[in-house]
Short mmCIF file of the C-alpha atoms (twelve columns), coordinates in Angstrom:
data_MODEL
# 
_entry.id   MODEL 
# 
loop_
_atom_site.group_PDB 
_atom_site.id 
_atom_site.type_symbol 
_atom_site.label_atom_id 
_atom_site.label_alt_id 
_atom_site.label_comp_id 
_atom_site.label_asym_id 
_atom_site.label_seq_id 
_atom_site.Cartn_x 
_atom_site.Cartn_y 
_atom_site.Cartn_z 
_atom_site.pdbx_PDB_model_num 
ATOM 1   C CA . UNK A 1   21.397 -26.734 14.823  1 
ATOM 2   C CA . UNK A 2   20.796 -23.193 15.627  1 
ATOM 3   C CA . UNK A 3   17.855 -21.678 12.356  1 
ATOM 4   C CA . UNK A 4   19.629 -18.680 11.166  1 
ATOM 5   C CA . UNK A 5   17.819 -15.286 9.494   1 
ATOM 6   C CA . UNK A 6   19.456 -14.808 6.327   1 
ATOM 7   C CA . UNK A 7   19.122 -12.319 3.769   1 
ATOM 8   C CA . UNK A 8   20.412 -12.029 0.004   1 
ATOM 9   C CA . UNK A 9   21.903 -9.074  -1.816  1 
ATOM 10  C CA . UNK A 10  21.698 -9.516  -5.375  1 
ATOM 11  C CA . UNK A 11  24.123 -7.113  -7.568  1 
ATOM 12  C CA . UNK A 12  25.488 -8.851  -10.321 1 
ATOM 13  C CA . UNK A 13  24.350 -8.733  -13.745 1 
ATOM 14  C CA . UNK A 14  21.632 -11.937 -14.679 1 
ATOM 15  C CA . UNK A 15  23.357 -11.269 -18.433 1 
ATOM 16  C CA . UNK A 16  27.088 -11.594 -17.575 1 
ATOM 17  C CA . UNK A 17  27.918 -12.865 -13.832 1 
ATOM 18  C CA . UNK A 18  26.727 -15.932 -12.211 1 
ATOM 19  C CA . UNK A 19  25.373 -13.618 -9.345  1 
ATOM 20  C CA . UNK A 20  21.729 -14.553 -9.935  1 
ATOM 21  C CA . UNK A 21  22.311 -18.140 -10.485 1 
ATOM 22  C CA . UNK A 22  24.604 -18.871 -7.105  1 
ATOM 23  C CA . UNK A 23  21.598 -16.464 -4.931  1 
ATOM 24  C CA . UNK A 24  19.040 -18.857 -6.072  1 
ATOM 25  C CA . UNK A 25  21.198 -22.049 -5.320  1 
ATOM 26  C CA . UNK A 26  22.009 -20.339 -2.105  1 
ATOM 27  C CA . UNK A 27  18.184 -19.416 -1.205  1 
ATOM 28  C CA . UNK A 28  17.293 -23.260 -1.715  1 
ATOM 29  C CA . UNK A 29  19.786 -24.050 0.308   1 
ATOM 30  C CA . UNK A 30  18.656 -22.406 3.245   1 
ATOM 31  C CA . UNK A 31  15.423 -23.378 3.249   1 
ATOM 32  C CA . UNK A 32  16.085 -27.079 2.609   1 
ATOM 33  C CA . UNK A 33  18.316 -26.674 5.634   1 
ATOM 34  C CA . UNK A 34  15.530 -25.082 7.523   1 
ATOM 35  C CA . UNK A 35  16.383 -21.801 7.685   1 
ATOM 36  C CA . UNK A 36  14.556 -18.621 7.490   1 
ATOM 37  C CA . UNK A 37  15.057 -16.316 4.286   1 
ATOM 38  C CA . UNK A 38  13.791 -12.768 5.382   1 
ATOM 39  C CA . UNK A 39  14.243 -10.978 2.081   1 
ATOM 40  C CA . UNK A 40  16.291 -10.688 -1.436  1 
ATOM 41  C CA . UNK A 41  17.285 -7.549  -2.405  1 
ATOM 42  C CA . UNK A 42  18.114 -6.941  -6.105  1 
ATOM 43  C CA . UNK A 43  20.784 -4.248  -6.392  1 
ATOM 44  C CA . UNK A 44  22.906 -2.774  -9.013  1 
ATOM 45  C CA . UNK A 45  22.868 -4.794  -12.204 1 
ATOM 46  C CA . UNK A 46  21.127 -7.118  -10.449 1 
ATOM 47  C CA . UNK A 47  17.866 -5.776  -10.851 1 
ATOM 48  C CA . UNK A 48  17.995 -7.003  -14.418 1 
ATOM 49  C CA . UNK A 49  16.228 -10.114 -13.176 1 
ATOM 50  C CA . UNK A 50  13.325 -8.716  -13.013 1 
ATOM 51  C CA . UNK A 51  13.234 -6.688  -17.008 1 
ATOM 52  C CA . UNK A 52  10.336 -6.628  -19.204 1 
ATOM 53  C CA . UNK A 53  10.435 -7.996  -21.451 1 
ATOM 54  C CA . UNK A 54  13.064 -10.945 -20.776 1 
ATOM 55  C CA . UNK A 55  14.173 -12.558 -23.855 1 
ATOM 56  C CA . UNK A 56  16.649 -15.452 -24.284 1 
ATOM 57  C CA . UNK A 57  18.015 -17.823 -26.779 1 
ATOM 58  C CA . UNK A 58  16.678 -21.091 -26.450 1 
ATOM 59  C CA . UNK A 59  19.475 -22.838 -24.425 1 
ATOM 60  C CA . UNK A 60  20.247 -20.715 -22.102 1 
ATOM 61  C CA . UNK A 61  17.846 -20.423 -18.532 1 
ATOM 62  C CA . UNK A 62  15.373 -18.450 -17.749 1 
ATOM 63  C CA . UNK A 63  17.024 -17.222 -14.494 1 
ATOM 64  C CA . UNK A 64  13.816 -14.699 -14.502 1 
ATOM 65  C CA . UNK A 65  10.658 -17.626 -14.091 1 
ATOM 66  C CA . UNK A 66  13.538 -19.715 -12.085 1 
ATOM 67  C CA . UNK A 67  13.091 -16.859 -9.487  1 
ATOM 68  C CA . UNK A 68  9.433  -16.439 -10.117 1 
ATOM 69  C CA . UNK A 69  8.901  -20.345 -9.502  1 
ATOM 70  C CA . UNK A 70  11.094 -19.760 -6.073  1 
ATOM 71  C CA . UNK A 71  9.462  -16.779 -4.784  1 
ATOM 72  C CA . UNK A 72  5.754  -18.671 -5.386  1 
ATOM 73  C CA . UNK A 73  6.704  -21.719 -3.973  1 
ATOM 74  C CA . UNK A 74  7.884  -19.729 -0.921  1 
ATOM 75  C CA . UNK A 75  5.314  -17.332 -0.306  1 
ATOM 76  C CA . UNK A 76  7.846  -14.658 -1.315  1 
ATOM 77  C CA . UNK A 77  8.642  -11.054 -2.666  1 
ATOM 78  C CA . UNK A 78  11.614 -10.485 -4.570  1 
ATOM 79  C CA . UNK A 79  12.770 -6.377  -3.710  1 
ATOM 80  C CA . UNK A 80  14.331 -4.736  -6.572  1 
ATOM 81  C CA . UNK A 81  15.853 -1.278  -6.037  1 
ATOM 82  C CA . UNK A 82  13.920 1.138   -7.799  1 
ATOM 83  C CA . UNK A 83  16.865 3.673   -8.407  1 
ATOM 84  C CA . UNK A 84  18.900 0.903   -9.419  1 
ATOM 85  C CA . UNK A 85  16.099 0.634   -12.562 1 
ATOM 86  C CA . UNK A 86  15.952 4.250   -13.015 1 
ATOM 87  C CA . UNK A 87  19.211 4.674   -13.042 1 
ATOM 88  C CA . UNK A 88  19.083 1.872   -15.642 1 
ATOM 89  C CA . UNK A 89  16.166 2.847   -17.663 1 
ATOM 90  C CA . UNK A 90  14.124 0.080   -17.202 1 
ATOM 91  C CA . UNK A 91  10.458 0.060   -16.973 1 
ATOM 92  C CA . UNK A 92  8.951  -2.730  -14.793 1 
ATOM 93  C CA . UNK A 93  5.244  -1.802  -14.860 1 
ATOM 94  C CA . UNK A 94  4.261  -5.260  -13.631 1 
ATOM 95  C CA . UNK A 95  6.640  -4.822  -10.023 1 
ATOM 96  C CA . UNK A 96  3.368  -2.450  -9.580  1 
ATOM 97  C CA . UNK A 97  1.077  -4.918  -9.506  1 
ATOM 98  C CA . UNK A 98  -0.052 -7.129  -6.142  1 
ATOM 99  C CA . UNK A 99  0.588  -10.817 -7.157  1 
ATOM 100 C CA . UNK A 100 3.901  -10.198 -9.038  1 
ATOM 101 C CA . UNK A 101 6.860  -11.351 -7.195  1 
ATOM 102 C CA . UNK A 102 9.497  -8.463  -8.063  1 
ATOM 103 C CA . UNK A 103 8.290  -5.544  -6.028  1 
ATOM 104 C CA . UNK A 104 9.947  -2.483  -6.638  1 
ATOM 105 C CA . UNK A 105 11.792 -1.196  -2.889  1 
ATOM 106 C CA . UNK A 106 13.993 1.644   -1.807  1 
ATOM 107 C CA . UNK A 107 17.737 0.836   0.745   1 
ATOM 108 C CA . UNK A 108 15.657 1.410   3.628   1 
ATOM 109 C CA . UNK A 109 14.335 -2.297  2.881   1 
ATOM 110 C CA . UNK A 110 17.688 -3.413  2.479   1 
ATOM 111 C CA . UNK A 111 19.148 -1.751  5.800   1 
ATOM 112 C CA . UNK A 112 16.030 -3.600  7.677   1 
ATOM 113 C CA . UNK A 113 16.935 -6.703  6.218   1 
ATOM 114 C CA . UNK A 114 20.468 -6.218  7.794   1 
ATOM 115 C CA . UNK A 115 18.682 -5.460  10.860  1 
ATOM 116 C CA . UNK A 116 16.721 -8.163  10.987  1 
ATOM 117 C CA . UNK A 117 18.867 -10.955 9.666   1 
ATOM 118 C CA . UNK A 118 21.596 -13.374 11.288  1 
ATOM 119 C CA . UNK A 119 23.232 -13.294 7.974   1 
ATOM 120 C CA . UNK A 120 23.296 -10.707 4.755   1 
ATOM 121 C CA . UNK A 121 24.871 -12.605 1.689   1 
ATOM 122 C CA . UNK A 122 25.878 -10.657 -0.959  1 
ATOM 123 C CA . UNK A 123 26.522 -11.696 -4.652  1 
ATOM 124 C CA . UNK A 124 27.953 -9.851  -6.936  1 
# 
């Protein structure tokens, strides 16, 4: 088996697509099958992930410390588009800080990404 370079594109809504969910299955996936994940890239809607603060009812999951949990057990940062949260109004003061996962990133990290990578998979 030939490792591949993959890279995600996150764009749909955490709150009403299944965008977020399938990435994370997907990212599991290839590492399990001993690939290489270069970089996710929250876009669009899809940097809703990373709000603060992130509150849900009870039952449903916490798709936000699901990606946390993946991007610390992988030695990880999660790139969230920072127009995409200005556009959307959201303030993410903690993507500022060092240790935090969701780092705040402009397209030029997305375009090396697609440079760099075998694959870019996109969910929207």
């Amino acid at each position: 088996m030939t490792t591949k370079t993959i890279s995600l594109l996150v764009q749909g809504s955490p709150f009403s697509s299944q965008a977020c969910i399938h990435a994370l299955d997907f990212a599991k996936a290839t590492i399990r099958k001993g690939h290489k994940l270069f970089r996710v890239f929250f876009h669009k809607d899809g940097v809703l992930i990373a709000n603060c603060p992130y509150h849900l009812p009870f039952d449903e999951r916490d798709m936000q410390q699901e990606w946390i949990d993946f991007a610390t057990e992988c030695n990880m940062k999660l790139f969230i588009c920072v127009a995409a949260c200005e556009r959307r109004g959201l303030q993410i003061p903690r993507a500022l800080e060092v240790n935090y996962p969701f780092q705040f990133a402009g397209l030029g990290q997305l375009t090396e990404a697609m440079v760099e990578s075998d694959r870019l998979v996109a969910f929207l």
